[in-house]
Amino acid sequence: MEINDLTPAETRVWRAFATGSHVDFRASDDEDPADGGAWGAERTVRACMLRSLLLDGPRQEGRVAALSLAGARVTGRLDMQYATVDHPVRLRHCHFDEVPRFYAARLRELNVSESVLPGLIAHAVRVDGVLRLTRARFGGMVRLAGAEVTGSLYLESTRIDVPDAEGPVLQLNQAVLGADLWAPGLRARGEVRLNGARVAGTVNLTDAVLDRPGGTAVQAETLAAEADVVMRHADVRGRLELRGARISGRLDLSHARLANPGGTALRASSCVIGELWLRQGPAVEGAINLRRAQVDVLFLEPEVVPHWVQLNDLTYTSLVPHEPAGRRLPMLEKGDSYLPFIYEQLTAAYRRIGDDDAARLVQLAKQRRHRRTLPWYGRLWGHLQDVTVGYGFRPLRAGGWLLSLLAVGSVAYALHHPPPLKPAESPDFDPVFYTLDLLLPVISFGQENAFAPQGGYQTLSYVLIITGWILATTVITGLTRTVSRQ
């Protein structure tokens, strides 16, 4: 393209390119590029001119050429497919009439911050620097699938409004970022797709509003983040899908609102996560699926847990904050079936911090939950074990029963002495020690073998012997369990 073919506005841009000078057509800093469709020829540049400039623009020795333009209306399609551009491209506060194409292009820097665009096509683009879409507004899809950015991708306060899109409105699947995905305040109406993306730094979605009610708001299966994924104060309306993600640092959902009524609000199954924070926010609306996930630190407040959770094979090392077992147990009851493993995980978490009382309560709850899966006779026997000895986790209750039976037997046999087997050789009868002889299966005071009760008193002796064996064994088992843990 010859300079004689350029408009005055284009000529100004062309000449500034060689020295990397900035061209700003704005009349004031608070102009809204959404009104750019009405801008006149004095600030309009053709996309074909920009393409020619980037591919074969003028150079000045000793200066770094760059396209630095603000407040322009870009007409036509900026088609840079497969192009290699060795200069920074900065098109800020601009209005694009058509969707720019950077498919498989190689760029030094691309910056369309604060601009208004009908979309962006940049599959497989490579940017040897940073890609800035800060506070840009898109009326169509932003396609960055397979993009490779050696630096960071900036999407602070960016808006993508395509509620009726057939596909994801922001495509970053299989993208590779050498630093951060920096997107606090991102607003996206439609699906955000991050499947298979690799981020060497942090994924920051603080204060983001990701809106796709009834569908998947964030599709991030097998996402790999070397640092944190931060979604503090985020508002996610739809499913947050993280199946198979690998997050070395923290998945921070503090103060976040997760809402997908009637469906799954958070799916982080088969994930490996350093720390998972779900705290100081409203209760999740929808189900949480953490099946087969591996988490080092699970920061989970009971108030955030919804009515339905799936914890099959979830493993965690630490569970914080420390809460009484009564506050944690309802979470284990919200699944659809009896899962012994989740009780064992919670028991182990309490034992690691030395709270044996809470650990016993969890084990007792496990037995009671298992009881509901048994046939009627199994449930009946379970209720008997629970009432008498708390399934062995309340040995003091067994001791109480022993004392009660000791009192009953002592009174009964004091009122009616059993006759001696050998009157000449029998010791003096003592109702207390006789009852102890019946109740305690190991210790012998010489009373049981010397006297023979009859009738109902003989039946009472059989009852005392049987219950004594059961209760004494329970007491010994409980004491042994306590000593072994210490």
Short mmCIF file of C-alpha atoms in Angstrom, two decimals:
data_model
loop_
_atom_site.label_atom_id
_atom_site.label_comp_id
_atom_site.label_asym_id
_atom_site.label_seq_id
_atom_site.Cartn_x
_atom_site.Cartn_y
_atom_site.Cartn_z
CA MET A 1 0.00 0.00 0.00
CA GLU A 2 1.36 3.41 -1.01
CA ILE A 3 1.23 6.40 1.30
CA ASN A 4 -0.58 8.35 -1.42
CA ASP A 5 -3.53 5.96 -1.00
CA LEU A 6 -3.97 6.80 2.68
CA THR A 7 -6.44 9.13 4.34
CA PRO A 8 -5.06 11.88 6.61
CA ALA A 9 -5.81 9.77 9.70
CA GLU A 10 -4.07 6.75 8.19
CA THR A 11 -1.11 8.84 7.12
CA ARG A 12 -0.63 9.96 10.71
CA VAL A 13 -0.64 6.38 11.91
CA TRP A 14 1.71 5.26 9.12
CA ARG A 15 4.32 7.88 9.90
CA ALA A 16 4.17 7.27 13.66
CA PHE A 17 4.78 3.55 13.17
CA ALA A 18 8.43 3.88 12.18
CA THR A 19 9.40 5.52 15.47
CA GLY A 20 6.91 3.69 17.67
CA SER A 21 5.14 6.95 18.47
CA HIS A 22 1.70 6.91 20.03
CA VAL A 23 -1.31 8.21 18.09
CA ASP A 24 -4.39 9.14 20.10
CA PHE A 25 -7.55 10.29 18.28
CA ARG A 26 -9.61 10.70 21.44
CA ALA A 27 -11.12 14.06 22.27
CA SER A 28 -11.21 13.16 25.98
CA ASP A 29 -10.09 10.33 28.21
CA ASP A 30 -13.65 9.37 29.15
CA GLU A 31 -14.87 8.67 25.63
CA ASP A 32 -16.81 5.44 25.19
CA PRO A 33 -15.53 3.36 22.24
CA ALA A 34 -18.97 1.72 22.08
CA ASP A 35 -20.00 4.87 20.21
CA GLY A 36 -17.24 4.34 17.67
CA GLY A 37 -19.62 3.36 14.92
CA ALA A 38 -20.49 7.04 14.57
CA TRP A 39 -16.91 8.32 14.47
CA GLY A 40 -16.01 10.13 11.27
CA ALA A 41 -13.23 9.83 8.71
CA GLU A 42 -10.89 11.99 10.82
CA ARG A 43 -10.37 9.04 13.18
CA THR A 44 -11.15 6.06 10.95
CA VAL A 45 -8.50 3.65 9.70
CA ARG A 46 -8.93 0.68 7.42
CA ALA A 47 -7.97 -2.77 8.63
CA CYS A 48 -6.17 -3.49 5.34
CA MET A 49 -3.92 -0.47 5.97
CA LEU A 50 -3.05 -1.76 9.44
CA ARG A 51 -2.23 -5.15 7.97
CA SER A 52 0.11 -3.61 5.38
CA LEU A 53 1.71 -1.47 8.07
CA LEU A 54 2.39 -4.43 10.35
CA LEU A 55 3.75 -6.63 7.58
CA ASP A 56 5.73 -4.09 5.57
CA GLY A 57 5.64 -0.74 7.31
CA PRO A 58 8.40 1.87 7.32
CA ARG A 59 11.42 1.59 9.61
CA GLN A 60 13.73 4.21 11.09
CA GLU A 61 17.25 3.31 12.03
CA GLY A 62 17.86 3.35 15.75
CA ARG A 63 14.15 3.24 16.63
CA VAL A 64 11.79 0.37 17.51
CA ALA A 65 8.81 0.33 15.20
CA ALA A 66 5.43 -0.22 16.87
CA LEU A 67 1.75 0.22 16.18
CA SER A 68 0.42 2.29 19.08
CA LEU A 69 -3.05 3.63 18.40
CA ALA A 70 -5.92 4.80 20.58
CA GLY A 71 -9.42 6.09 19.90
CA ALA A 72 -9.69 4.90 16.29
CA ARG A 73 -12.47 3.24 14.40
CA VAL A 74 -11.16 0.20 12.52
CA THR A 75 -13.23 -0.66 9.47
CA GLY A 76 -13.05 -3.92 7.59
CA ARG A 77 -11.51 -7.11 8.92
CA LEU A 78 -8.02 -7.04 10.39
CA ASP A 79 -6.84 -10.36 8.98
CA MET A 80 -3.44 -11.41 10.34
CA GLN A 81 -3.83 -15.16 9.97
CA TYR A 82 -0.46 -16.99 9.87
CA ALA A 83 1.35 -13.64 9.91
CA THR A 84 4.58 -13.01 11.79
CA VAL A 85 4.70 -9.54 13.31
CA ASP A 86 7.91 -8.42 15.00
CA HIS A 87 6.43 -5.23 16.42
CA PRO A 88 4.19 -4.50 19.40
CA VAL A 89 0.53 -4.11 18.43
CA ARG A 90 -1.39 -1.74 20.71
CA LEU A 91 -4.93 -0.83 19.66
CA ARG A 92 -6.45 0.64 22.81
CA HIS A 93 -9.80 2.42 23.18
CA CYS A 94 -10.62 1.45 19.59
CA HIS A 95 -13.86 0.40 17.95
CA PHE A 96 -13.72 -2.58 15.56
CA ASP A 97 -16.46 -3.00 13.00
CA GLU A 98 -15.52 -6.63 12.27
CA VAL A 99 -13.92 -9.51 14.16
CA PRO A 100 -10.09 -9.40 13.99
CA ARG A 101 -8.36 -12.62 12.93
CA PHE A 102 -5.01 -13.64 14.39
CA TYR A 103 -5.30 -17.38 13.75
CA ALA A 104 -1.85 -19.05 14.09
CA ALA A 105 -0.17 -15.64 14.00
CA ARG A 106 3.11 -14.96 15.79
CA LEU A 107 3.27 -11.64 17.62
CA ARG A 108 5.52 -9.75 20.02
CA GLU A 109 2.66 -8.16 21.93
CA LEU A 110 -1.05 -7.70 21.39
CA ASN A 111 -2.97 -5.12 23.38
CA VAL A 112 -6.61 -4.27 22.63
CA SER A 113 -7.43 -3.05 26.13
CA GLU A 114 -10.49 -0.81 26.61
CA SER A 115 -11.56 -1.52 23.03
CA VAL A 116 -14.95 -2.67 21.77
CA LEU A 117 -14.90 -5.66 19.43
CA PRO A 118 -17.53 -7.96 17.91
CA GLY A 119 -15.29 -10.90 18.83
CA LEU A 120 -11.74 -12.18 18.45
CA ILE A 121 -10.38 -15.14 16.50
CA ALA A 122 -6.89 -16.08 17.66
CA HIS A 123 -6.69 -19.88 17.78
CA ALA A 124 -3.11 -21.17 18.07
CA VAL A 125 -1.71 -17.65 18.25
CA ARG A 126 1.75 -17.28 19.75
CA VAL A 127 2.61 -14.14 21.66
CA ASP A 128 6.22 -13.70 22.73
CA GLY A 129 5.25 -11.34 25.51
CA VAL A 130 1.90 -10.42 26.98
CA LEU A 131 -1.63 -10.51 25.61
CA ARG A 132 -3.76 -7.70 27.03
CA LEU A 133 -7.54 -7.64 26.75
CA THR A 134 -8.01 -5.51 29.86
CA ARG A 135 -11.46 -3.91 30.16
CA ALA A 136 -12.22 -4.80 26.55
CA ARG A 137 -15.84 -5.44 25.60
CA PHE A 138 -16.70 -8.26 23.26
CA GLY A 139 -20.05 -8.81 21.59
CA GLY A 140 -19.00 -12.19 20.23
CA MET A 141 -16.77 -15.17 21.04
CA VAL A 142 -13.17 -14.77 22.13
CA ARG A 143 -11.34 -17.72 20.61
CA LEU A 144 -7.89 -18.39 22.05
CA ALA A 145 -7.87 -22.19 21.98
CA GLY A 146 -4.34 -23.52 21.73
CA ALA A 147 -2.84 -20.06 22.24
CA GLU A 148 0.70 -19.86 23.55
CA VAL A 149 1.65 -16.77 25.51
CA THR A 150 5.11 -16.60 27.04
CA GLY A 151 3.97 -13.95 29.49
CA SER A 152 0.57 -13.28 31.05
CA LEU A 153 -2.92 -13.02 29.62
CA TYR A 154 -4.73 -10.03 31.09
CA LEU A 155 -8.53 -9.97 31.23
CA GLU A 156 -9.18 -7.59 34.11
CA SER A 157 -12.79 -6.37 34.05
CA THR A 158 -13.19 -7.66 30.50
CA ARG A 159 -16.78 -8.19 29.37
CA ILE A 160 -17.92 -10.93 27.02
CA ASP A 161 -21.63 -10.81 26.41
CA VAL A 162 -22.87 -13.64 24.18
CA PRO A 163 -25.74 -15.26 26.12
CA ASP A 164 -27.07 -17.23 23.14
CA ALA A 165 -23.73 -18.56 21.88
CA GLU A 166 -23.75 -22.17 20.71
CA GLY A 167 -20.22 -22.71 22.01
CA PRO A 168 -18.03 -21.25 24.74
CA VAL A 169 -17.78 -17.46 24.71
CA LEU A 170 -14.18 -17.57 25.96
CA GLN A 171 -12.09 -20.40 24.58
CA LEU A 172 -8.77 -21.05 26.29
CA ASN A 173 -8.73 -24.82 26.01
CA GLN A 174 -5.24 -26.24 25.50
CA ALA A 175 -3.77 -22.75 25.93
CA VAL A 176 -0.28 -22.46 27.42
CA LEU A 177 0.52 -19.40 29.53
CA GLY A 178 4.06 -18.79 30.71
CA ALA A 179 2.91 -16.62 33.60
CA ASP A 180 -0.58 -15.71 34.88
CA LEU A 181 -4.14 -15.74 33.69
CA TRP A 182 -5.04 -12.44 35.29
CA ALA A 183 -8.80 -11.88 35.10
CA PRO A 184 -10.18 -10.23 38.24
CA GLY A 185 -13.59 -8.71 37.55
CA LEU A 186 -14.13 -10.69 34.35
CA ARG A 187 -17.78 -10.71 33.21
CA ALA A 188 -18.77 -13.53 30.88
CA ARG A 189 -22.31 -14.41 29.82
CA GLY A 190 -21.79 -17.89 28.45
CA GLU A 191 -19.33 -20.71 28.98
CA VAL A 192 -15.68 -20.10 29.79
CA ARG A 193 -13.62 -23.07 28.59
CA LEU A 194 -10.19 -23.89 30.04
CA ASN A 195 -9.96 -27.61 29.32
CA GLY A 196 -6.36 -28.78 29.23
CA ALA A 197 -4.97 -25.28 29.71
CA ARG A 198 -1.57 -24.96 31.38
CA VAL A 199 -0.78 -21.90 33.46
CA ALA A 200 2.69 -21.51 34.92
CA GLY A 201 1.49 -18.89 37.39
CA THR A 202 -1.81 -17.94 39.00
CA VAL A 203 -5.34 -18.07 37.63
CA ASN A 204 -6.98 -15.01 39.16
CA LEU A 205 -10.76 -14.78 38.81
CA THR A 206 -11.42 -12.68 41.88
CA ASP A 207 -14.76 -10.84 41.70
CA ALA A 208 -15.54 -12.52 38.37
CA VAL A 209 -19.15 -12.98 37.29
CA LEU A 210 -19.48 -16.11 35.18
CA ASP A 211 -23.06 -16.48 34.08
CA ARG A 212 -24.55 -19.53 32.38
CA PRO A 213 -27.57 -20.61 34.45
CA GLY A 214 -28.56 -24.23 33.96
CA GLY A 215 -25.36 -25.01 32.04
CA THR A 216 -21.60 -25.07 32.57
CA ALA A 217 -20.24 -21.65 33.45
CA VAL A 218 -16.59 -22.75 33.70
CA GLN A 219 -15.36 -25.85 31.89
CA ALA A 220 -11.82 -26.44 33.19
CA GLU A 221 -11.27 -30.19 33.02
CA THR A 222 -7.59 -31.20 33.39
CA LEU A 223 -6.56 -27.60 33.97
CA ALA A 224 -2.98 -27.43 35.23
CA ALA A 225 -2.02 -24.43 37.38
CA GLU A 226 1.44 -24.30 38.91
CA ALA A 227 0.36 -21.73 41.51
CA ASP A 228 -3.12 -20.77 42.74
CA VAL A 229 -6.60 -20.61 41.26
CA VAL A 230 -8.19 -17.68 43.07
CA MET A 231 -11.94 -17.09 42.79
CA ARG A 232 -12.56 -14.99 45.87
CA HIS A 233 -15.92 -13.18 45.79
CA ALA A 234 -16.65 -14.77 42.40
CA ASP A 235 -20.27 -15.24 41.34
CA VAL A 236 -20.61 -18.45 39.34
CA ARG A 237 -24.12 -19.09 38.00
CA GLY A 238 -23.90 -22.56 36.53
CA ARG A 239 -21.58 -25.51 36.93
CA LEU A 240 -17.95 -24.99 37.92
CA GLU A 241 -16.32 -28.00 36.24
CA LEU A 242 -12.77 -28.86 37.40
CA ARG A 243 -12.63 -32.62 36.91
CA GLY A 244 -9.07 -33.88 36.71
CA ALA A 245 -7.50 -30.47 37.40
CA ARG A 246 -4.02 -30.21 38.90
CA ILE A 247 -3.60 -27.16 41.12
CA SER A 248 -0.29 -27.06 42.95
CA GLY A 249 -1.26 -24.19 45.21
CA ARG A 250 -4.66 -23.10 46.45
CA LEU A 251 -8.12 -23.31 44.94
CA ASP A 252 -9.57 -20.36 46.78
CA LEU A 253 -13.37 -20.06 46.70
CA SER A 254 -13.59 -17.84 49.77
CA HIS A 255 -16.64 -15.57 49.77
CA ALA A 256 -17.67 -17.04 46.41
CA ARG A 257 -21.25 -17.70 45.38
CA LEU A 258 -21.71 -20.99 43.56
CA ALA A 259 -25.23 -21.51 42.26
CA ASN A 260 -26.57 -24.25 40.02
CA PRO A 261 -29.90 -25.24 41.60
CA GLY A 262 -30.99 -28.75 40.71
CA GLY A 263 -27.54 -29.68 39.38
CA THR A 264 -23.90 -29.83 40.36
CA ALA A 265 -22.49 -26.46 41.39
CA LEU A 266 -18.87 -27.61 41.90
CA ARG A 267 -17.30 -30.68 40.41
CA ALA A 268 -13.69 -31.21 41.43
CA SER A 269 -13.55 -34.98 41.14
CA SER A 270 -10.25 -36.74 40.42
CA CYS A 271 -8.39 -33.50 41.15
CA VAL A 272 -5.05 -33.04 42.88
CA ILE A 273 -5.13 -29.79 44.86
CA GLY A 274 -2.74 -28.33 47.40
CA GLU A 275 -5.42 -26.46 49.35
CA LEU A 276 -9.15 -26.17 48.75
CA TRP A 277 -10.84 -23.24 50.46
CA LEU A 278 -14.63 -23.06 50.72
CA ARG A 279 -15.35 -20.53 53.41
CA GLN A 280 -17.07 -17.32 54.44
CA GLY A 281 -19.58 -17.48 51.63
CA PRO A 282 -23.24 -18.41 51.25
CA ALA A 283 -24.24 -22.05 51.17
CA VAL A 284 -23.59 -23.61 47.79
CA GLU A 285 -26.77 -23.90 45.72
CA GLY A 286 -26.48 -27.28 44.09
CA ALA A 287 -24.34 -30.34 44.69
CA ILE A 288 -20.61 -30.57 45.40
CA ASN A 289 -18.71 -33.47 43.83
CA LEU A 290 -15.26 -34.18 45.30
CA ARG A 291 -15.06 -37.86 44.44
CA ARG A 292 -11.54 -39.30 44.16
CA ALA A 293 -9.97 -35.88 44.77
CA GLN A 294 -6.69 -35.57 46.65
CA VAL A 295 -6.35 -32.46 48.81
CA ASP A 296 -3.58 -31.65 51.27
CA VAL A 297 -5.52 -29.01 53.20
CA LEU A 298 -9.31 -28.89 53.03
CA PHE A 299 -10.58 -25.59 54.42
CA LEU A 300 -14.30 -26.24 54.58
CA GLU A 301 -16.80 -24.43 56.74
CA PRO A 302 -19.96 -26.41 57.56
CA GLU A 303 -22.19 -23.44 56.69
CA VAL A 304 -21.06 -23.56 53.06
CA VAL A 305 -21.83 -27.25 52.52
CA PRO A 306 -25.02 -27.79 50.49
CA HIS A 307 -27.70 -30.43 50.97
CA TRP A 308 -25.97 -32.85 48.60
CA VAL A 309 -22.27 -33.74 48.52
CA GLN A 310 -20.36 -36.60 46.94
CA LEU A 311 -17.20 -37.51 48.85
CA ASN A 312 -16.47 -41.03 47.59
CA ASP A 313 -12.72 -41.72 47.96
CA LEU A 314 -11.92 -38.10 48.80
CA THR A 315 -8.58 -37.97 50.64
CA TYR A 316 -7.25 -35.05 52.63
CA THR A 317 -4.47 -34.58 55.14
CA SER A 318 -5.82 -31.67 57.17
CA LEU A 319 -9.36 -30.45 57.70
CA VAL A 320 -9.73 -26.88 58.92
CA PRO A 321 -11.06 -25.03 60.78
CA HIS A 322 -11.25 -27.35 63.75
CA GLU A 323 -14.92 -28.01 64.42
CA PRO A 324 -16.68 -30.36 66.85
CA ALA A 325 -17.61 -33.71 65.34
CA GLY A 326 -21.28 -32.81 65.62
CA ARG A 327 -20.71 -29.97 63.14
CA ARG A 328 -18.88 -32.16 60.63
CA LEU A 329 -20.99 -35.30 60.71
CA PRO A 330 -24.02 -33.89 58.82
CA MET A 331 -21.76 -33.46 55.78
CA LEU A 332 -21.13 -37.22 55.74
CA GLU A 333 -24.85 -37.96 55.88
CA LYS A 334 -25.70 -35.96 52.75
CA GLY A 335 -24.63 -38.59 50.23
CA ASP A 336 -26.84 -41.18 48.61
CA SER A 337 -25.29 -44.27 50.21
CA TYR A 338 -23.23 -45.53 53.13
CA LEU A 339 -19.55 -44.89 52.44
CA PRO A 340 -17.26 -46.18 55.23
CA PHE A 341 -14.20 -44.46 53.73
CA ILE A 342 -15.45 -40.93 54.33
CA TYR A 343 -15.91 -41.68 58.02
CA GLU A 344 -12.41 -43.11 58.21
CA GLN A 345 -11.00 -39.96 56.59
CA LEU A 346 -12.70 -37.70 59.11
CA THR A 347 -11.62 -39.97 61.97
CA ALA A 348 -8.01 -39.82 60.78
CA ALA A 349 -8.17 -36.02 60.52
CA TYR A 350 -9.30 -35.73 64.15
CA ARG A 351 -6.70 -38.22 65.38
CA ARG A 352 -3.90 -36.34 63.62
CA ILE A 353 -4.68 -33.31 65.78
CA GLY A 354 -5.16 -35.39 68.92
CA ASP A 355 -8.94 -35.04 69.26
CA ASP A 356 -9.74 -38.63 70.19
CA ASP A 357 -13.17 -37.80 71.57
CA ALA A 358 -14.26 -36.42 68.20
CA ALA A 359 -12.71 -39.42 66.46
CA ARG A 360 -14.79 -41.78 68.61
CA LEU A 361 -17.96 -39.84 67.85
CA VAL A 362 -17.27 -40.18 64.13
CA GLN A 363 -16.75 -43.92 64.47
CA LEU A 364 -19.97 -44.21 66.45
CA ALA A 365 -21.81 -42.28 63.73
CA LYS A 366 -20.30 -44.65 61.16
CA GLN A 367 -21.78 -47.66 62.96
CA ARG A 368 -25.17 -45.98 63.23
CA ARG A 369 -25.13 -45.08 59.52
CA HIS A 370 -24.19 -48.66 58.64
CA ARG A 371 -27.03 -49.94 60.81
CA ARG A 372 -29.56 -48.35 58.46
CA THR A 373 -28.32 -50.60 55.65
CA LEU A 374 -28.92 -53.85 57.58
CA PRO A 375 -32.02 -56.09 57.64
CA TRP A 376 -34.42 -55.73 60.56
CA TYR A 377 -32.69 -58.27 62.80
CA GLY A 378 -29.32 -56.62 62.16
CA ARG A 379 -30.79 -53.22 63.01
CA LEU A 380 -32.30 -54.68 66.20
CA TRP A 381 -28.94 -56.08 67.31
CA GLY A 382 -27.30 -52.77 66.38
CA HIS A 383 -29.73 -50.80 68.51
CA LEU A 384 -28.96 -53.12 71.42
CA GLN A 385 -25.21 -52.58 71.00
CA ASP A 386 -25.72 -48.84 70.72
CA VAL A 387 -27.86 -48.54 73.84
CA THR A 388 -25.69 -50.77 75.98
CA VAL A 389 -22.11 -49.99 75.02
CA GLY A 390 -22.20 -47.43 72.20
CA TYR A 391 -20.74 -50.01 69.80
CA GLY A 392 -17.70 -50.23 72.07
CA PHE A 393 -16.81 -46.54 71.71
CA ARG A 394 -18.39 -45.65 75.03
CA PRO A 395 -16.80 -48.09 77.51
CA LEU A 396 -17.94 -46.05 80.50
CA ARG A 397 -21.51 -46.83 79.54
CA ALA A 398 -20.62 -50.52 79.78
CA GLY A 399 -19.16 -49.88 83.21
CA GLY A 400 -22.44 -48.25 84.21
CA TRP A 401 -24.37 -51.28 83.10
CA LEU A 402 -22.01 -53.53 85.08
CA LEU A 403 -22.57 -51.50 88.22
CA SER A 404 -26.34 -51.57 87.67
CA LEU A 405 -26.33 -55.35 87.23
CA LEU A 406 -24.07 -55.69 90.27
CA ALA A 407 -26.62 -53.78 92.33
CA VAL A 408 -29.54 -55.85 91.01
CA GLY A 409 -27.78 -59.15 91.62
CA SER A 410 -26.53 -58.14 95.05
CA VAL A 411 -30.00 -57.14 96.22
CA ALA A 412 -31.66 -60.24 94.71
CA TYR A 413 -29.21 -62.70 96.24
CA ALA A 414 -29.10 -60.84 99.55
CA LEU A 415 -32.85 -61.34 99.87
CA HIS A 416 -32.63 -65.00 98.85
CA HIS A 417 -29.38 -66.81 99.49
CA PRO A 418 -28.71 -69.66 97.03
CA PRO A 419 -28.14 -73.01 98.82
CA PRO A 420 -24.53 -74.22 99.07
CA LEU A 421 -23.39 -77.23 97.04
CA LYS A 422 -21.32 -78.59 99.97
CA PRO A 423 -22.52 -76.98 103.19
CA ALA A 424 -19.57 -78.24 105.21
CA GLU A 425 -16.99 -76.83 102.79
CA SER A 426 -18.74 -73.70 101.48
CA PRO A 427 -17.47 -70.22 102.48
CA ASP A 428 -19.77 -67.68 103.98
CA PHE A 429 -22.14 -66.32 101.33
CA ASP A 430 -21.55 -62.74 100.20
CA PRO A 431 -24.17 -61.46 97.68
CA VAL A 432 -21.88 -58.73 96.29
CA PHE A 433 -18.92 -61.00 95.61
CA TYR A 434 -21.22 -63.76 94.38
CA THR A 435 -22.67 -61.35 91.81
CA LEU A 436 -19.14 -60.20 90.85
CA ASP A 437 -18.19 -63.84 90.32
CA LEU A 438 -21.08 -64.15 87.86
CA LEU A 439 -20.38 -60.86 86.06
CA LEU A 440 -16.61 -60.98 85.77
CA PRO A 441 -15.52 -63.83 83.48
CA VAL A 442 -11.88 -63.96 84.55
CA ILE A 443 -11.75 -63.07 88.24
CA SER A 444 -12.99 -65.68 90.76
CA PHE A 445 -13.85 -65.02 94.43
CA GLY A 446 -14.80 -68.65 95.13
CA GLN A 447 -18.50 -67.86 95.43
CA GLU A 448 -19.93 -69.01 92.08
CA ASN A 449 -18.72 -72.63 92.38
CA ALA A 450 -19.85 -72.94 95.99
CA PHE A 451 -23.53 -72.06 95.60
CA ALA A 452 -26.32 -73.22 93.27
CA PRO A 453 -29.28 -70.86 92.82
CA GLN A 454 -32.61 -72.36 91.85
CA GLY A 455 -35.64 -71.34 89.81
CA GLY A 456 -35.73 -67.72 88.73
CA TYR A 457 -32.52 -66.98 90.57
CA GLN A 458 -30.73 -69.51 88.42
CA THR A 459 -32.08 -67.77 85.31
CA LEU A 460 -30.82 -64.48 86.75
CA SER A 461 -27.38 -66.01 87.18
CA TYR A 462 -27.32 -67.04 83.51
CA VAL A 463 -28.30 -63.51 82.46
CA LEU A 464 -25.57 -62.04 84.64
CA ILE A 465 -22.95 -64.38 83.21
CA ILE A 466 -23.84 -63.64 79.56
CA THR A 467 -24.12 -59.88 79.98
CA GLY A 468 -20.99 -59.86 82.11
CA TRP A 469 -18.98 -61.45 79.31
CA ILE A 470 -20.30 -58.94 76.75
CA LEU A 471 -19.90 -55.86 78.92
CA ALA A 472 -16.55 -56.76 80.42
CA THR A 473 -15.13 -57.49 76.98
CA THR A 474 -16.40 -54.12 75.77
CA VAL A 475 -14.77 -52.28 78.66
CA ILE A 476 -11.43 -54.02 78.07
CA THR A 477 -11.59 -53.34 74.32
CA GLY A 478 -12.34 -49.65 74.88
CA LEU A 479 -9.49 -49.27 77.35
CA THR A 480 -7.10 -51.12 75.03
CA ARG A 481 -8.07 -48.85 72.12
CA THR A 482 -7.40 -45.75 74.23
CA VAL A 483 -4.00 -47.01 75.44
CA SER A 484 -2.89 -48.07 71.95
CA ARG A 485 -3.62 -44.57 70.53
CA GLN A 486 -1.60 -42.97 73.32
#
